[in-house]
Every structure is written in structure tokens, then in C-alpha cells.
XYZ file of N, CA and C in Angstrom:
321
model
N 106.196 -298.589 96.828
C 107.275 -297.912 96.097
C 108.565 -299.039 96.042
N 109.341 -299.568 95.010
C 110.551 -300.304 94.751
C 111.093 -299.800 95.592
N 112.250 -300.838 95.689
C 113.527 -300.273 96.585
C 114.856 -300.720 95.966
N 114.683 -300.477 94.932
C 115.912 -300.669 93.415
C 116.764 -301.857 93.783
N 115.791 -302.763 93.616
C 116.813 -303.803 93.471
C 116.100 -305.146 92.590
N 117.181 -305.630 92.100
C 116.859 -306.153 90.983
C 117.766 -307.541 91.265
N 116.401 -308.794 90.211
C 116.766 -310.459 90.737
C 117.595 -310.605 89.541
N 116.940 -312.053 89.948
C 116.878 -312.946 88.724
C 116.549 -314.627 89.119
N 115.922 -314.932 88.359
C 115.031 -315.559 87.946
C 115.224 -317.272 87.292
N 115.640 -318.403 87.900
C 115.699 -319.426 86.332
C 116.330 -320.673 86.892
N 117.090 -321.569 85.899
C 117.792 -322.346 86.424
C 119.588 -322.073 86.874
N 120.158 -322.785 87.294
C 120.885 -322.023 88.022
C 122.645 -321.966 87.360
N 122.524 -322.742 86.031
C 123.285 -322.640 84.959
C 123.141 -321.086 84.116
N 122.328 -320.893 84.515
C 121.667 -319.528 83.474
C 121.805 -318.526 84.625
N 121.842 -318.481 85.851
C 121.592 -316.880 86.016
C 122.954 -316.897 87.376
N 123.684 -317.467 87.207
C 124.668 -317.689 88.113
C 125.423 -316.706 87.402
N 125.341 -316.248 86.434
C 126.712 -315.353 85.913
C 126.088 -313.552 86.407
N 124.365 -313.588 86.453
C 123.613 -312.225 87.013
C 124.714 -311.975 88.539
N 124.839 -312.860 89.615
C 125.607 -312.351 90.586
C 127.325 -311.461 90.233
N 127.737 -312.314 89.377
C 129.122 -311.431 89.182
C 128.800 -310.203 88.693
N 127.743 -308.885 88.363
C 127.212 -307.884 88.469
C 126.436 -307.373 89.091
N 126.237 -308.095 89.847
C 125.604 -307.521 91.331
C 124.191 -307.362 91.710
N 123.567 -308.575 90.408
C 122.309 -308.883 90.426
C 121.825 -310.068 91.755
N 120.852 -310.063 92.662
C 120.519 -310.510 93.422
C 119.988 -312.297 92.731
N 120.554 -313.148 92.734
C 120.279 -314.459 92.074
C 118.679 -315.697 92.907
N 118.385 -316.221 92.207
C 116.979 -316.783 92.944
C 117.402 -318.111 91.976
N 117.579 -318.831 92.401
C 118.178 -320.720 91.365
C 116.703 -321.494 91.552
N 115.843 -321.398 91.052
C 114.223 -322.273 91.377
C 115.042 -324.001 89.902
N 113.974 -324.763 90.541
C 114.163 -326.125 89.596
C 113.034 -326.492 89.194
N 111.817 -325.297 89.275
C 110.330 -326.441 89.253
C 109.620 -324.862 88.836
N 108.279 -324.762 88.374
C 107.563 -323.610 87.831
C 106.721 -322.903 88.842
N 106.785 -324.477 89.691
C 105.775 -323.322 91.003
C 106.491 -322.773 91.835
N 108.195 -323.441 92.361
C 108.798 -322.648 92.727
C 109.323 -321.282 91.987
N 109.218 -321.192 90.780
C 109.821 -319.940 90.660
C 108.712 -318.896 90.251
N 106.921 -319.376 90.568
C 105.819 -318.613 91.151
C 106.044 -317.947 92.538
N 106.688 -318.980 93.332
C 106.173 -318.202 94.845
C 108.041 -317.633 94.408
N 108.085 -317.475 94.180
C 109.412 -316.321 94.604
C 109.378 -315.562 93.968
N 109.206 -315.094 92.531
C 108.606 -313.820 91.665
C 107.401 -313.122 92.716
N 106.164 -313.860 93.731
C 105.717 -313.284 94.383
C 105.762 -312.697 95.249
N 106.998 -313.371 95.627
C 107.823 -312.918 97.692
C 108.560 -311.423 97.221
N 109.633 -311.528 95.946
C 110.044 -309.938 94.992
C 109.126 -309.222 95.157
N 108.191 -309.508 94.135
C 107.667 -308.275 93.833
C 106.348 -308.062 94.673
N 106.416 -308.616 96.265
C 105.448 -307.880 96.985
C 106.387 -307.188 98.559
N 107.789 -307.837 98.339
C 108.345 -306.707 98.961
C 108.980 -305.572 98.319
N 108.892 -305.380 96.892
C 109.229 -304.562 96.091
C 110.871 -304.952 95.331
N 111.133 -305.293 95.156
C 112.028 -305.410 94.125
C 111.335 -304.185 92.302
N 112.389 -303.867 92.010
C 111.822 -302.962 91.204
C 112.003 -303.799 89.730
N 112.682 -305.013 89.427
C 113.238 -305.356 88.441
C 113.676 -306.913 89.011
N 112.178 -307.820 88.129
C 112.504 -309.986 88.622
C 112.934 -310.005 87.227
N 114.181 -311.048 86.180
C 113.949 -310.798 84.949
C 113.652 -312.442 86.004
N 113.361 -313.422 84.241
C 112.783 -314.885 84.663
C 113.373 -315.728 83.600
N 113.646 -316.232 83.356
C 114.244 -317.218 81.794
C 112.491 -317.146 81.689
N 113.288 -317.562 80.537
C 111.761 -318.141 79.461
C 111.264 -319.620 80.000
N 112.007 -320.785 80.389
C 111.290 -321.635 80.688
C 110.227 -321.823 81.882
N 110.821 -320.967 83.302
C 109.656 -320.715 83.915
C 109.294 -319.221 83.757
N 109.101 -318.329 82.442
C 107.876 -317.426 82.843
C 106.993 -317.724 82.362
N 106.619 -318.686 81.498
C 104.911 -319.191 81.365
C 104.207 -319.659 82.840
N 105.049 -320.565 83.555
C 104.683 -320.701 84.947
C 104.376 -319.869 86.119
N 104.416 -318.349 85.360
C 104.703 -316.724 86.978
C 103.654 -316.389 85.998
N 102.739 -316.611 85.109
C 101.501 -316.206 84.607
C 101.283 -315.319 85.660
N 100.717 -316.304 86.764
C 99.447 -316.006 87.518
C 100.075 -314.410 88.526
N 101.155 -314.846 88.859
C 101.823 -313.473 89.718
C 102.052 -312.146 88.687
N 102.666 -312.654 87.206
C 102.788 -311.448 86.417
C 101.398 -310.504 86.312
N 99.892 -311.054 86.090
C 98.919 -310.181 85.831
C 98.710 -309.791 87.361
N 98.667 -310.551 88.548
C 98.505 -309.704 89.231
C 98.946 -308.194 89.382
N 100.625 -308.258 88.873
C 101.253 -307.086 88.941
C 101.435 -306.336 87.554
N 100.804 -306.934 86.641
C 100.515 -306.074 85.781
C 100.097 -304.821 85.381
N 99.306 -304.684 86.353
C 99.028 -302.500 86.783
C 99.820 -301.736 86.841
N 100.282 -302.739 88.214
C 101.900 -301.843 89.417
C 102.474 -301.408 88.678
N 104.169 -300.353 89.069
C 104.548 -299.786 88.403
C 105.817 -300.727 88.553
N 105.635 -301.028 89.556
C 106.513 -302.121 90.605
C 106.304 -303.317 90.495
N 106.813 -304.616 89.886
C 108.045 -304.843 89.554
C 108.142 -304.807 87.943
N 109.169 -304.565 87.216
C 109.049 -304.797 85.892
C 110.010 -306.116 86.143
N 109.019 -306.748 85.592
C 108.757 -308.457 85.303
C 109.343 -308.918 83.977
N 110.606 -308.792 83.833
C 111.138 -309.680 82.192
C 111.531 -311.019 82.396
N 111.299 -311.478 80.646
C 111.584 -312.864 80.232
C 112.827 -312.192 79.524
N 113.758 -313.229 79.737
C 115.434 -313.555 79.586
C 115.764 -314.977 79.090
N 115.930 -315.044 78.067
C 116.767 -316.373 77.530
C 117.518 -317.509 78.422
N 117.293 -318.500 78.564
C 118.004 -319.187 78.977
C 119.265 -319.882 78.478
N 120.005 -321.002 79.089
C 121.212 -321.336 78.665
C 121.184 -322.693 77.505
N 120.058 -322.357 76.621
C 119.522 -323.101 76.011
C 119.325 -322.465 74.784
N 118.747 -321.129 74.954
C 118.327 -320.622 73.706
C 116.815 -319.816 74.306
N 116.868 -318.749 73.112
C 115.592 -318.084 73.705
C 114.194 -318.679 72.965
N 113.382 -318.828 73.740
C 112.286 -318.981 72.792
C 110.847 -318.726 72.416
N 111.284 -317.312 71.882
C 110.783 -315.970 71.857
C 109.420 -315.629 71.994
N 110.093 -315.508 74.158
C 108.442 -315.437 75.221
C 109.443 -313.753 75.253
N 110.018 -313.344 75.036
C 110.512 -311.971 75.337
C 109.883 -310.797 74.691
N 109.820 -311.664 73.004
C 109.563 -310.824 71.586
C 108.442 -310.603 71.606
N 107.142 -311.650 71.841
C 106.252 -312.272 72.365
C 105.640 -311.129 72.256
N 106.235 -311.128 74.156
C 105.545 -310.362 75.066
C 105.759 -308.525 74.592
N 106.735 -308.085 73.872
C 107.224 -305.990 72.880
C 106.318 -306.975 72.247
N 106.271 -307.747 71.366
C 104.869 -307.117 70.172
C 104.141 -307.133 71.077
N 103.030 -307.588 71.848
C 101.887 -307.711 72.210
C 101.829 -306.176 72.856
N 103.056 -305.701 73.256
C 102.747 -304.593 74.341
C 102.534 -303.286 73.199
N 103.680 -303.469 71.889
C 103.696 -302.436 71.192
C 101.854 -302.416 70.189
N 101.210 -303.481 70.127
C 100.429 -303.588 69.096
C 99.141 -302.822 69.903
N 99.443 -303.222 71.642
C 98.099 -302.854 72.262
C 98.064 -300.625 72.149
N 99.625 -300.683 72.074
C 99.772 -299.629 72.323
C 99.559 -298.276 71.026
N 99.772 -299.028 70.366
C 99.999 -298.275 68.895
C 98.113 -298.968 67.663
N 97.925 -300.228 68.469
C 96.838 -300.719 67.458
C 96.934 -301.193 66.239
N 98.484 -301.696 66.093
C 98.461 -302.796 64.783
C 100.067 -302.950 65.086
N 100.689 -304.581 64.780
C 101.821 -305.046 64.466
C 102.983 -303.966 63.998
N 103.462 -303.306 64.799
C 104.121 -302.236 63.929
C 105.874 -303.623 63.447
N 105.497 -304.756 63.970
C 107.001 -305.354 64.647
C 107.032 -306.523 63.866
N 106.089 -306.706 62.886
C 105.541 -307.876 62.091
C 107.037 -308.006 61.079
N 107.049 -308.757 61.357
C 108.670 -308.631 59.795
C 107.955 -309.385 57.901
N 106.670 -310.145 58.467
C 105.597 -309.335 57.150
C 105.751 -308.223 56.438
């Protein structure tokens, strides 16, 4: 059961502003640290964990482990350098899985 808490994982510059709106921040310096932090937060029942796109691929193991669970929602977000398209790619894949075709394609 989720405890209603939200957190954000990423580099310090990208996530510090989230603290101002009451979201717990977990600055990391590498992918392994990001994955360990995400796994710990998921195990203790966070409802949502935002992960900057820079570290999101490094968390793939934990993301797959909790993918079938209702919590936590693990959401990729852009960092200070901008978007890498990971969030939109994830949305496109989920919509395609649900609908059966890519309705979000630009072509």
C-alpha cells in the first residue's frame, strides 16, 4: 500500500526546485545510486517517484520489477539540459499496448 508520498531522483540542479513544493528530493551522482534509491523508495511504499531522464535508463531493473504493481508510479522527467524524449516514448509504448496501434505518431 502506498503511503501517499512523492519523491524525485536526479542531479541536484534538476531536482532542487521540487523541494520548494513539498516533494522529497534525492540527489544522486550516478545511475547505480539512482537505481538503489528508487528501489528503496519503491519498497517502502512511495506513491510516485519522478526520475530525471538522465538516470531513468539506469533504473530499468527496478522499473521492470515494480511495473506490474499499482505503486509506485515511476515517471521520467526532463532535467536541466532538456528532454531526451524518454517520457514521450514511454507514453507512446503504453498507448500502443493498450490501443493496438501508435495513435500518437506524427506521421
